[in-house]
Amino acid sequence: MTRWLSDDERRAWRGYLDMNAQLSAHLHRQLQADSGLSLADFDVLVQLTDRTEPRMRVGELADALQWEKSRLSHHLARMNKRGLIAREDCPDDARGAFIVLTEKGRQAIEQAAPAHVDTVRDLVFDHLSAEEVAALAAISARVLGRLGRGGPEPA
Amino acid sequence: MTRWLSDDERRAWRGYLDMNAQLSAHLHRQLQADSGLSLADFDVLVQLTDRTEPRMRVGELADALQWEKSRLSHHLARMNKRGLIAREDCPDDARGAFIVLTEKGRQAIEQAAPAHVDTVRDLVFDHLSAEEVAALAAISARVLGRLGRGGPEPA
DNA sequence: CCAACATAGGTGATGTGTCAACTATTCCGG
DNA sequence: CCGGAATAGTTGACACATCACCTATGTTGG
């Protein structure tokens, strides 16, 4: 027996889906227009920047991003072709590879980040109360917790 | 001068992005495994079902979904090939086309919907308080309001 | 009537995400 | 030290989204 959603839940769900679609589209266009980077590029570059170590193993990057390795592999190939990152052989493990930020990649992320953050503020946080920000964090944590535990919830 | 996000905001933003990524991936896999439909298929079929009129103009569908017409056109071509929808000529306007739900499409959506709703409940709403649901709706409305102002305004 | 324009919708190229299968290496028990 | 299992990462096929452009038709002012 399936329970349908209540009116409030349906409203919240539709709102969430719509916000998602429009927000990510908007952020992607802004970033692309402003810096030529995609949101995916941005996330990869942030990971590579947020470390003292300049090199990062592909698997480590995949874990940090929570991306499937296949997705990352494809994406790194594209970023490599555009000169945003480069590959280095891994001496300890001949199967592995290091990914390094190129100068061009560093410039791209440094140029892109401020406007991106401004856009996020402008579209989201400038319009939310502290309570709403807390609620968003709480909701995310709750749902992510549920997603983390595999399988359906035992009654 | 760019202000960076506060700790709380950063936490909320990361949570939101992670929740999004994982939630949509999970919902997509569930729907796909359970019924062979994608989330996009599902949304299209819902629009076609939620009407008394069995036929719908392509543009009308695009408006309802808030999809770009090109996206819809491509997607309808795929759904048509799989027999989920069909096209009909529009007598009033030879440029236009009607989209109709096929029997196969109707069966697919009717079979898919209950499990999908159950999954949404199980992953999201079973874990949120009434206040959190209200907050989610409020946040979405606020952000969508901001996104709405500034877009292509129908003069 | 007709030329300019607007509208409905489709097309092809490109970038992105997923799945399944693959290659090359490393690890590990006997 | 060797053969099978695990691991690192890649590849190819396909679904999807966007962009820029295209076709065909409708609309409208002169």
GROMACS .gro file of N, CA, C and O in nm, chain A residues 2-122:
model
  484
    2THR      N    1   0.078   0.198  -0.103
    2THR     CA    2   0.158   0.320  -0.116
    2THR      C    3   0.083   0.439  -0.060
    2THR      O    4  -0.030   0.466  -0.099
    3ARG      N    5   0.148   0.509   0.029
    3ARG     CA    6   0.093   0.638   0.069
    3ARG      C    7   0.141   0.743  -0.030
    3ARG      O    8   0.259   0.748  -0.063
    4TRP      N    9   0.054   0.824  -0.078
    4TRP     CA   10   0.094   0.936  -0.162
    4TRP      C   11   0.149   1.045  -0.069
    4TRP      O   12   0.143   1.031   0.054
    5LEU      N   13   0.205   1.148  -0.124
    5LEU     CA   14   0.256   1.255  -0.039
    5LEU      C   15   0.143   1.347   0.003
    5LEU      O   16   0.045   1.363  -0.068
    6SER      N   17   0.157   1.408   0.118
    6SER     CA   18   0.060   1.509   0.162
    6SER      C   19   0.076   1.633   0.075
    6SER      O   20   0.174   1.647   0.002
    7ASP      N   21  -0.020   1.724   0.086
    7ASP     CA   22  -0.012   1.846   0.007
    7ASP      C   23   0.117   1.924   0.035
    7ASP      O   24   0.184   1.970  -0.056
    8ASP      N   25   0.148   1.934   0.165
    8ASP     CA   26   0.269   2.008   0.201
    8ASP      C   27   0.394   1.940   0.147
    8ASP      O   28   0.486   2.006   0.099
    9GLU      N   29   0.395   1.809   0.156
    9GLU     CA   30   0.511   1.736   0.106
    9GLU      C   31   0.524   1.750  -0.045
    9GLU      O   32   0.633   1.770  -0.098
   10ARG      N   33   0.410   1.741  -0.111
   10ARG     CA   34   0.412   1.752  -0.257
   10ARG      C   35   0.463   1.891  -0.298
   10ARG      O   36   0.544   1.904  -0.389
   11ARG      N   37   0.416   1.992  -0.226
   11ARG     CA   38   0.459   2.127  -0.256
   11ARG      C   39   0.610   2.141  -0.234
   11ARG      O   40   0.682   2.198  -0.316
   12ALA      N   41   0.657   2.087  -0.124
   12ALA     CA   42   0.800   2.095  -0.094
   12ALA      C   43   0.882   2.019  -0.198
   12ALA      O   44   0.987   2.065  -0.243
   13TRP      N   45   0.832   1.905  -0.238
   13TRP     CA   46   0.905   1.821  -0.333
   13TRP      C   47   0.914   1.888  -0.470
   13TRP      O   48   1.019   1.896  -0.530
   14ARG      N   49   0.801   1.938  -0.516
   14ARG     CA   50   0.801   2.009  -0.644
   14ARG      C   51   0.894   2.131  -0.637
   14ARG      O   52   0.971   2.157  -0.729
   15GLY      N   53   0.886   2.203  -0.528
   15GLY     CA   54   0.972   2.319  -0.512
   15GLY      C   55   1.118   2.279  -0.517
   15GLY      O   56   1.198   2.341  -0.588
   16TYR      N   57   1.149   2.174  -0.447
   16TYR     CA   58   1.287   2.126  -0.445
   16TYR      C   59   1.333   2.088  -0.586
   16TYR      O   60   1.441   2.128  -0.630
   17LEU      N   61   1.253   2.012  -0.657
   17LEU     CA   62   1.291   1.970  -0.792
   17LEU      C   63   1.308   2.089  -0.885
   17LEU      O   64   1.404   2.097  -0.961
   18ASP      N   65   1.214   2.183  -0.877
   18ASP     CA   66   1.223   2.300  -0.964
   18ASP      C   67   1.345   2.385  -0.930
   18ASP      O   68   1.418   2.430  -1.018
   19MET      N   69   1.364   2.406  -0.801
   19MET     CA   70   1.479   2.486  -0.759
   19MET      C   71   1.608   2.424  -0.810
   19MET      O   72   1.693   2.491  -0.867
   20ASN      N   73   1.618   2.297  -0.791
   20ASN     CA   74   1.733   2.222  -0.839
   20ASN      C   75   1.763   2.244  -0.985
   20ASN      O   76   1.874   2.276  -1.025
   21ALA      N   77   1.660   2.222  -1.064
   21ALA     CA   78   1.676   2.230  -1.208
   21ALA      C   79   1.721   2.370  -1.248
   21ALA      O   80   1.819   2.387  -1.321
   22GLN      N   81   1.651   2.468  -1.196
   22GLN     CA   82   1.680   2.604  -1.238
   22GLN      C   83   1.811   2.655  -1.180
   22GLN      O   84   1.886   2.728  -1.245
   23LEU      N   85   1.835   2.621  -1.055
   23LEU     CA   86   1.955   2.670  -0.990
   23LEU      C   87   2.079   2.613  -1.056
   23LEU      O   88   2.173   2.687  -1.087
   24SER      N   89   2.079   2.484  -1.081
   24SER     CA   90   2.200   2.427  -1.140
   24SER      C   91   2.219   2.477  -1.282
   24SER      O   92   2.332   2.504  -1.324
   25ALA      N   93   2.109   2.494  -1.355
   25ALA     CA   94   2.121   2.550  -1.491
   25ALA      C   95   2.180   2.689  -1.485
   25ALA      O   96   2.271   2.724  -1.563
   26HIS      N   97   2.130   2.769  -1.393
   26HIS     CA   98   2.176   2.906  -1.383
   26HIS      C   99   2.323   2.913  -1.342
   26HIS      O  100   2.402   2.988  -1.400
   27LEU      N  101   2.358   2.836  -1.243
   27LEU     CA  102   2.497   2.836  -1.197
   27LEU      C  103   2.591   2.788  -1.307
   27LEU      O  104   2.701   2.841  -1.324
   28HIS      N  105   2.544   2.689  -1.381
   28HIS     CA  106   2.629   2.636  -1.486
   28HIS      C  107   2.651   2.739  -1.595
   28HIS      O  108   2.763   2.757  -1.643
   29ARG      N  109   2.545   2.809  -1.633
   29ARG     CA  110   2.559   2.910  -1.737
   29ARG      C  111   2.648   3.025  -1.692
   29ARG      O  112   2.731   3.073  -1.767
   30GLN      N  113   2.629   3.066  -1.568
   30GLN     CA  114   2.711   3.176  -1.518
   30GLN      C  115   2.859   3.138  -1.520
   30GLN      O  116   2.943   3.214  -1.569
   31LEU      N  117   2.887   3.019  -1.470
   31LEU     CA  118   3.026   2.976  -1.462
   31LEU      C  119   3.086   2.961  -1.601
   31LEU      O  120   3.198   3.005  -1.628
   32GLN      N  121   3.009   2.901  -1.689
   32GLN     CA  122   3.054   2.879  -1.826
   32GLN      C  123   3.082   3.011  -1.896
   32GLN      O  124   3.187   3.029  -1.957
   33ALA      N  125   2.986   3.103  -1.884
   33ALA     CA  126   3.001   3.231  -1.953
   33ALA      C  127   3.117   3.310  -1.894
   33ALA      O  128   3.191   3.378  -1.966
   34ASP      N  129   3.133   3.298  -1.765
   34ASP     CA  130   3.231   3.382  -1.696
   34ASP      C  131   3.373   3.329  -1.709
   34ASP      O  132   3.468   3.407  -1.709
   35SER      N  133   3.388   3.200  -1.720
   35SER     CA  134   3.523   3.143  -1.711
   35SER      C  135   3.546   3.026  -1.804
   35SER      O  136   3.656   2.971  -1.807
   36GLY      N  137   3.445   2.984  -1.878
   36GLY     CA  138   3.463   2.870  -1.966
   36GLY      C  139   3.470   2.737  -1.896
   36GLY      O  140   3.500   2.634  -1.959
   37LEU      N  141   3.445   2.737  -1.765
   37LEU     CA  142   3.448   2.610  -1.690
   37LEU      C  143   3.306   2.557  -1.671
   37LEU      O  144   3.212   2.635  -1.661
   38SER      N  145   3.293   2.425  -1.666
   38SER     CA  146   3.167   2.364  -1.625
   38SER      C  147   3.168   2.347  -1.474
   38SER      O  148   3.273   2.357  -1.410
   39LEU      N  149   3.052   2.319  -1.417
   39LEU     CA  150   3.047   2.293  -1.273
   39LEU      C  151   3.134   2.173  -1.238
   39LEU      O  152   3.199   2.172  -1.133
   40ALA      N  153   3.136   2.076  -1.326
   40ALA     CA  154   3.219   1.958  -1.302
   40ALA      C  155   3.367   1.995  -1.302
   40ALA      O  156   3.442   1.954  -1.212
   41ASP      N  157   3.408   2.073  -1.401
   41ASP     CA  158   3.545   2.122  -1.402
   41ASP      C  159   3.578   2.192  -1.270
   41ASP      O  160   3.683   2.169  -1.209
   42PHE      N  161   3.486   2.278  -1.229
   42PHE     CA  162   3.507   2.355  -1.108
   42PHE      C  163   3.531   2.264  -0.988
   42PHE      O  164   3.625   2.284  -0.912
   43ASP      N  165   3.447   2.164  -0.974
   43ASP     CA  166   3.461   2.073  -0.859
   43ASP      C  167   3.595   2.001  -0.860
   43ASP      O  168   3.660   1.987  -0.757
   44VAL      N  169   3.635   1.957  -0.978
   44VAL     CA  170   3.764   1.889  -0.988
   44VAL      C  171   3.877   1.984  -0.949
   44VAL      O  172   3.965   1.951  -0.869
   45LEU      N  173   3.872   2.103  -1.004
   45LEU     CA  174   3.979   2.199  -0.978
   45LEU      C  175   3.984   2.238  -0.831
   45LEU      O  176   4.092   2.256  -0.774
   46VAL      N  177   3.866   2.251  -0.769
   46VAL     CA  178   3.864   2.283  -0.626
   46VAL      C  179   3.936   2.176  -0.547
   46VAL      O  180   4.018   2.205  -0.460
   47GLN      N  181   3.910   2.051  -0.578
   47GLN     CA  182   3.977   1.942  -0.507
   47GLN      C  183   4.128   1.951  -0.523
   47GLN      O  184   4.203   1.929  -0.428
   48LEU      N  185   4.171   1.982  -0.643
   48LEU     CA  186   4.315   1.987  -0.669
   48LEU      C  187   4.380   2.109  -0.603
   48LEU      O  188   4.500   2.110  -0.576
   49THR      N  189   4.299   2.211  -0.579
   49THR     CA  190   4.353   2.332  -0.519
   49THR      C  191   4.356   2.323  -0.367
   49THR      O  192   4.446   2.375  -0.303
   50ASP      N  193   4.256   2.257  -0.313
   50ASP     CA  194   4.240   2.251  -0.167
   50ASP      C  195   4.335   2.154  -0.099
   50ASP      O  196   4.297   2.089  -0.001
   51ARG      N  197   4.454   2.141  -0.147
   51ARG     CA  198   4.551   2.049  -0.088
   51ARG      C  199   4.686   2.116  -0.084
   51ARG      O  200   4.718   2.199  -0.169
   52THR      N  201   4.768   2.074   0.009
   52THR     CA  202   4.906   2.119   0.006
   52THR      C  203   4.981   2.042  -0.103
   52THR      O  204   5.055   2.100  -0.181
   53GLU      N  205   4.956   1.909  -0.108
   53GLU     CA  206   5.014   1.825  -0.213
   53GLU      C  207   4.963   1.870  -0.349
   53GLU      O  208   4.843   1.880  -0.370
   54PRO      N  209   5.053   1.894  -0.439
   54PRO     CA  210   5.008   1.939  -0.570
   54PRO      C  211   4.956   1.824  -0.657
   54PRO      O  212   4.883   1.847  -0.752
   55ARG      N  213   4.992   1.701  -0.622
   55ARG     CA  214   4.951   1.587  -0.705
   55ARG      C  215   4.846   1.507  -0.629
   55ARG      O  216   4.845   1.501  -0.506
   56MET      N  217   4.762   1.439  -0.704
   56MET     CA  218   4.657   1.361  -0.639
   56MET      C  219   4.633   1.237  -0.723
   56MET      O  220   4.628   1.246  -0.846
   57ARG      N  221   4.618   1.126  -0.657
   57ARG     CA  222   4.587   1.003  -0.731
   57ARG      C  223   4.444   1.010  -0.782
   57ARG      O  224   4.356   1.069  -0.720
   58VAL      N  225   4.419   0.943  -0.893
   58VAL     CA  226   4.286   0.944  -0.953
   58VAL      C  227   4.181   0.890  -0.856
   58VAL      O  228   4.074   0.951  -0.839
   59GLY      N  229   4.213   0.783  -0.790
   59GLY     CA  230   4.118   0.723  -0.698
   59GLY      C  231   4.087   0.812  -0.579
   59GLY      O  232   3.972   0.821  -0.533
   60GLU      N  233   4.189   0.880  -0.533
   60GLU     CA  234   4.175   0.973  -0.421
   60GLU      C  235   4.079   1.086  -0.461
   60GLU      O  236   3.989   1.126  -0.386
   61LEU      N  237   4.099   1.134  -0.582
   61LEU     CA  238   4.014   1.238  -0.637
   61LEU      C  239   3.870   1.187  -0.649
   61LEU      O  240   3.774   1.258  -0.614
   62ALA      N  241   3.855   1.066  -0.696
   62ALA     CA  242   3.721   1.008  -0.711
   62ALA      C  243   3.651   0.999  -0.576
   62ALA      O  244   3.532   1.030  -0.563
   63ASP      N  245   3.725   0.958  -0.473
   63ASP     CA  246   3.666   0.950  -0.339
   63ASP      C  247   3.625   1.088  -0.288
   63ASP      O  248   3.517   1.105  -0.234
   64ALA      N  249   3.715   1.184  -0.308
   64ALA     CA  250   3.688   1.318  -0.257
   64ALA      C  251   3.564   1.377  -0.326
   64ALA      O  252   3.483   1.445  -0.263
   65LEU      N  253   3.550   1.351  -0.453
   65LEU     CA  254   3.437   1.406  -0.528
   65LEU      C  255   3.312   1.321  -0.515
   65LEU      O  256   3.203   1.366  -0.552
   66GLN      N  257   3.331   1.200  -0.467
   66GLN     CA  258   3.223   1.102  -0.469
   66GLN      C  259   3.172   1.081  -0.610
   66GLN      O  260   3.051   1.078  -0.633
   67TRP      N  261   3.265   1.068  -0.702
   67TRP     CA  262   3.232   1.039  -0.841
   67TRP      C  263   3.267   0.894  -0.870
   67TRP      O  264   3.362   0.841  -0.813
   68GLU      N  265   3.195   0.834  -0.963
   68GLU     CA  266   3.236   0.703  -1.011
   68GLU      C  267   3.367   0.720  -1.088
   68GLU      O  268   3.389   0.820  -1.154
   69LYS      N  269   3.449   0.618  -1.076
   69LYS     CA  270   3.581   0.631  -1.138
   69LYS      C  271   3.571   0.648  -1.288
   69LYS      O  272   3.653   0.718  -1.350
   70SER      N  273   3.471   0.587  -1.348
   70SER     CA  274   3.455   0.599  -1.492
   70SER      C  275   3.424   0.743  -1.531
   70SER      O  276   3.480   0.797  -1.626
   71ARG      N  277   3.334   0.802  -1.456
   71ARG     CA  278   3.300   0.942  -1.482
   71ARG      C  279   3.424   1.030  -1.472
   71ARG      O  280   3.450   1.114  -1.557
   72LEU      N  281   3.499   1.008  -1.365
   72LEU     CA  282   3.618   1.089  -1.346
   72LEU      C  283   3.718   1.067  -1.458
   72LEU      O  284   3.777   1.163  -1.509
   73SER      N  285   3.734   0.943  -1.498
   73SER     CA  286   3.830   0.912  -1.603
   73SER      C  287   3.794   0.986  -1.732
   73SER      O  288   3.878   1.050  -1.796
   74HIS      N  289   3.667   0.979  -1.770
   74HIS     CA  290   3.622   1.052  -1.888
   74HIS      C  291   3.645   1.202  -1.870
   74HIS      O  292   3.694   1.270  -1.961
   75HIS      N  293   3.610   1.251  -1.753
   75HIS     CA  294   3.620   1.396  -1.735
   75HIS      C  295   3.765   1.443  -1.736
   75HIS      O  296   3.797   1.547  -1.792
   76LEU      N  297   3.851   1.366  -1.673
   76LEU     CA  298   3.993   1.403  -1.672
   76LEU      C  299   4.049   1.403  -1.814
   76LEU      O  300   4.134   1.487  -1.847
   77ALA      N  301   4.003   1.311  -1.895
   77ALA     CA  302   4.050   1.308  -2.034
   77ALA      C  303   4.014   1.439  -2.104
   77ALA      O  304   4.095   1.497  -2.176
   78ARG      N  305   3.891   1.485  -2.080
   78ARG     CA  306   3.850   1.611  -2.143
   78ARG      C  307   3.929   1.729  -2.088
   78ARG      O  308   3.974   1.817  -2.162
   79MET      N  309   3.946   1.731  -1.955
   79MET     CA  310   4.018   1.842  -1.894
   79MET      C  311   4.165   1.841  -1.936
   79MET      O  312   4.228   1.946  -1.951
   80ASN      N  313   4.218   1.723  -1.953
   80ASN     CA  314   4.356   1.709  -1.999
   80ASN      C  315   4.370   1.767  -2.139
   80ASN      O  316   4.463   1.843  -2.167
   81LYS      N  317   4.274   1.734  -2.224
   81LYS     CA  318   4.278   1.783  -2.362
   81LYS      C  319   4.271   1.935  -2.366
   81LYS      O  320   4.329   1.999  -2.454
   82ARG      N  321   4.200   1.993  -2.270
   82ARG     CA  322   4.191   2.139  -2.265
   82ARG      C  323   4.306   2.203  -2.188
   82ARG      O  324   4.309   2.325  -2.169
   83GLY      N  325   4.392   2.121  -2.134
   83GLY     CA  326   4.510   2.174  -2.067
   83GLY      C  327   4.487   2.223  -1.926
   83GLY      O  328   4.570   2.296  -1.871
   84LEU      N  329   4.375   2.182  -1.865
   84LEU     CA  330   4.346   2.227  -1.728
   84LEU      C  331   4.419   2.143  -1.624
   84LEU      O  332   4.446   2.191  -1.513
   85ILE      N  333   4.445   2.020  -1.658
   85ILE     CA  334   4.519   1.930  -1.568
   85ILE      C  335   4.620   1.854  -1.652
   85ILE      O  336   4.616   1.857  -1.775
   86ALA      N  337   4.710   1.785  -1.585
   86ALA     CA  338   4.803   1.698  -1.656
   86ALA      C  339   4.819   1.569  -1.577
   86ALA      O  340   4.780   1.561  -1.460
   87ARG      N  341   4.872   1.470  -1.641
   87ARG     CA  342   4.893   1.340  -1.579
   87ARG      C  343   5.040   1.317  -1.552
   87ARG      O  344   5.125   1.361  -1.629
   88GLU      N  345   5.068   1.244  -1.443
   88GLU     CA  346   5.204   1.201  -1.417
   88GLU      C  347   5.202   1.054  -1.381
   88GLU      O  348   5.107   1.007  -1.318
   89ASP      N  349   5.306   0.983  -1.421
   89ASP     CA  350   5.314   0.842  -1.386
   89ASP      C  351   5.335   0.826  -1.236
   89ASP      O  352   5.397   0.911  -1.171
   90CYS      N  353   5.285   0.717  -1.185
   90CYS     CA  354   5.303   0.688  -1.043
   90CYS      C  355   5.411   0.582  -1.028
   90CYS      O  356   5.392   0.469  -1.073
   91PRO      N  357   5.523   0.616  -0.967
   91PRO     CA  358   5.634   0.521  -0.957
   91PRO      C  359   5.601   0.402  -0.866
   91PRO      O  360   5.642   0.290  -0.894
   92ASP      N  361   5.524   0.425  -0.761
   92ASP     CA  362   5.495   0.320  -0.664
   92ASP      C  363   5.398   0.216  -0.718
   92ASP      O  364   5.398   0.101  -0.674
   93ASP      N  365   5.313   0.257  -0.810
   93ASP     CA  366   5.211   0.165  -0.861
   93ASP      C  367   5.188   0.195  -1.008
   93ASP      O  368   5.127   0.295  -1.045
   94ALA      N  369   5.239   0.108  -1.091
   94ALA     CA  370   5.240   0.134  -1.235
   94ALA      C  371   5.099   0.138  -1.295
   94ALA      O  372   5.082   0.182  -1.408
   95ARG      N  373   4.999   0.089  -1.220
   95ARG     CA  374   4.863   0.100  -1.271
   95ARG      C  375   4.811   0.241  -1.254
   95ARG      O  376   4.725   0.288  -1.327
   96GLY      N  377   4.860   0.308  -1.152
   96GLY     CA  378   4.802   0.435  -1.109
   96GLY      C  379   4.854   0.555  -1.184
   96GLY      O  380   4.944   0.546  -1.267
   97ALA      N  381   4.792   0.670  -1.156
   97ALA     CA  382   4.836   0.794  -1.218
   97ALA      C  383   4.814   0.908  -1.120
   97ALA      O  384   4.721   0.904  -1.038
   98PHE      N  385   4.900   1.005  -1.128
   98PHE     CA  386   4.881   1.128  -1.053
   98PHE      C  387   4.818   1.232  -1.145
   98PHE      O  388   4.847   1.236  -1.265
   99ILE      N  389   4.735   1.314  -1.087
   99ILE     CA  390   4.677   1.427  -1.159
   99ILE      C  391   4.734   1.554  -1.097
   99ILE      O  392   4.735   1.569  -0.975
  100VAL      N  393   4.781   1.642  -1.181
  100VAL     CA  394   4.831   1.770  -1.133
  100VAL      C  395   4.759   1.885  -1.201
  100VAL      O  396   4.716   1.874  -1.316
  101LEU      N  397   4.746   1.990  -1.125
  101LEU     CA  398   4.688   2.113  -1.177
  101LEU      C  399   4.793   2.181  -1.266
  101LEU      O  400   4.907   2.197  -1.226
  102THR      N  401   4.752   2.221  -1.383
  102THR     CA  402   4.844   2.299  -1.468
  102THR      C  403   4.833   2.446  -1.430
  102THR      O  404   4.743   2.486  -1.355
  103GLU      N  405   4.922   2.525  -1.483
  103GLU     CA  406   4.915   2.668  -1.458
  103GLU      C  407   4.784   2.724  -1.512
  103GLU      O  408   4.717   2.805  -1.446
  104LYS      N  409   4.748   2.677  -1.628
  104LYS     CA  410   4.622   2.721  -1.688
  104LYS      C  411   4.503   2.683  -1.600
  104LYS      O  412   4.410   2.763  -1.582
  105GLY      N  413   4.508   2.563  -1.542
  105GLY     CA  414   4.402   2.520  -1.453
  105GLY      C  415   4.395   2.608  -1.329
  105GLY      O  416   4.286   2.646  -1.284
  106ARG      N  417   4.512   2.640  -1.275
  106ARG     CA  418   4.514   2.724  -1.155
  106ARG      C  419   4.457   2.862  -1.185
  106ARG      O  420   4.375   2.916  -1.110
  107GLN      N  421   4.497   2.916  -1.297
  107GLN     CA  422   4.444   3.048  -1.333
  107GLN      C  423   4.293   3.043  -1.352
  107GLN      O  424   4.221   3.133  -1.309
  108ALA      N  425   4.247   2.936  -1.416
  108ALA     CA  426   4.103   2.925  -1.442
  108ALA      C  427   4.023   2.923  -1.312
  108ALA      O  428   3.925   2.997  -1.297
  109ILE      N  429   4.066   2.842  -1.218
  109ILE     CA  430   3.989   2.831  -1.094
  109ILE      C  431   3.999   2.960  -1.012
  109ILE      O  432   3.899   3.006  -0.955
  110GLU      N  433   4.115   3.019  -1.012
  110GLU     CA  434   4.129   3.143  -0.934
  110GLU      C  435   4.048   3.257  -0.994
  110GLU      O  436   3.997   3.342  -0.922
  111GLN      N  437   4.035   3.254  -1.124
  111GLN     CA  438   3.957   3.358  -1.189
  111GLN      C  439   3.807   3.330  -1.172
  111GLN      O  440   3.727   3.423  -1.161
  112ALA      N  441   3.771   3.202  -1.168
  112ALA     CA  442   3.629   3.167  -1.169
  112ALA      C  443   3.564   3.173  -1.031
  112ALA      O  444   3.446   3.207  -1.018
  113ALA      N  445   3.641   3.140  -0.928
  113ALA     CA  446   3.582   3.119  -0.796
  113ALA      C  447   3.506   3.240  -0.739
  113ALA      O  448   3.392   3.223  -0.694
  114PRO      N  449   3.564   3.360  -0.741
  114PRO     CA  450   3.493   3.470  -0.677
  114PRO      C  451   3.355   3.495  -0.737
  114PRO      O  452   3.256   3.508  -0.663
  115ALA      N  453   3.345   3.499  -0.869
  115ALA     CA  454   3.216   3.524  -0.931
  115ALA      C  455   3.118   3.412  -0.902
  115ALA      O  456   2.998   3.435  -0.884
  116HIS      N  457   3.170   3.290  -0.895
  116HIS     CA  458   3.081   3.177  -0.865
  116HIS      C  459   3.024   3.190  -0.724
  116HIS      O  460   2.903   3.174  -0.703
  117VAL      N  461   3.110   3.220  -0.629
  117VAL     CA  462   3.062   3.238  -0.493
  117VAL      C  463   2.962   3.353  -0.485
  117VAL      O  464   2.858   3.343  -0.419
  118ASP      N  465   2.993   3.460  -0.554
  118ASP     CA  466   2.899   3.572  -0.556
  118ASP      C  467   2.762   3.529  -0.608
  118ASP      O  468   2.658   3.570  -0.555
  119THR      N  469   2.764   3.447  -0.713
  119THR     CA  470   2.637   3.403  -0.769
  119THR      C  471   2.560   3.317  -0.670
  119THR      O  472   2.438   3.332  -0.655
  120VAL      N  473   2.630   3.229  -0.603
  120VAL     CA  474   2.563   3.145  -0.503
  120VAL      C  475   2.502   3.232  -0.393
  120VAL      O  476   2.387   3.210  -0.351
  121ARG      N  477   2.576   3.329  -0.347
  121ARG     CA  478   2.522   3.423  -0.247
  121ARG      C  479   2.398   3.491  -0.302
  121ARG      O  480   2.294   3.499  -0.238
  122ASP      N  481   2.413   3.543  -0.422
  122ASP     CA  482   2.308   3.625  -0.481
  122ASP      C  483   2.181   3.545  -0.506
  122ASP      O  484   2.070   3.597  -0.491
   0.00000   0.00000   0.00000
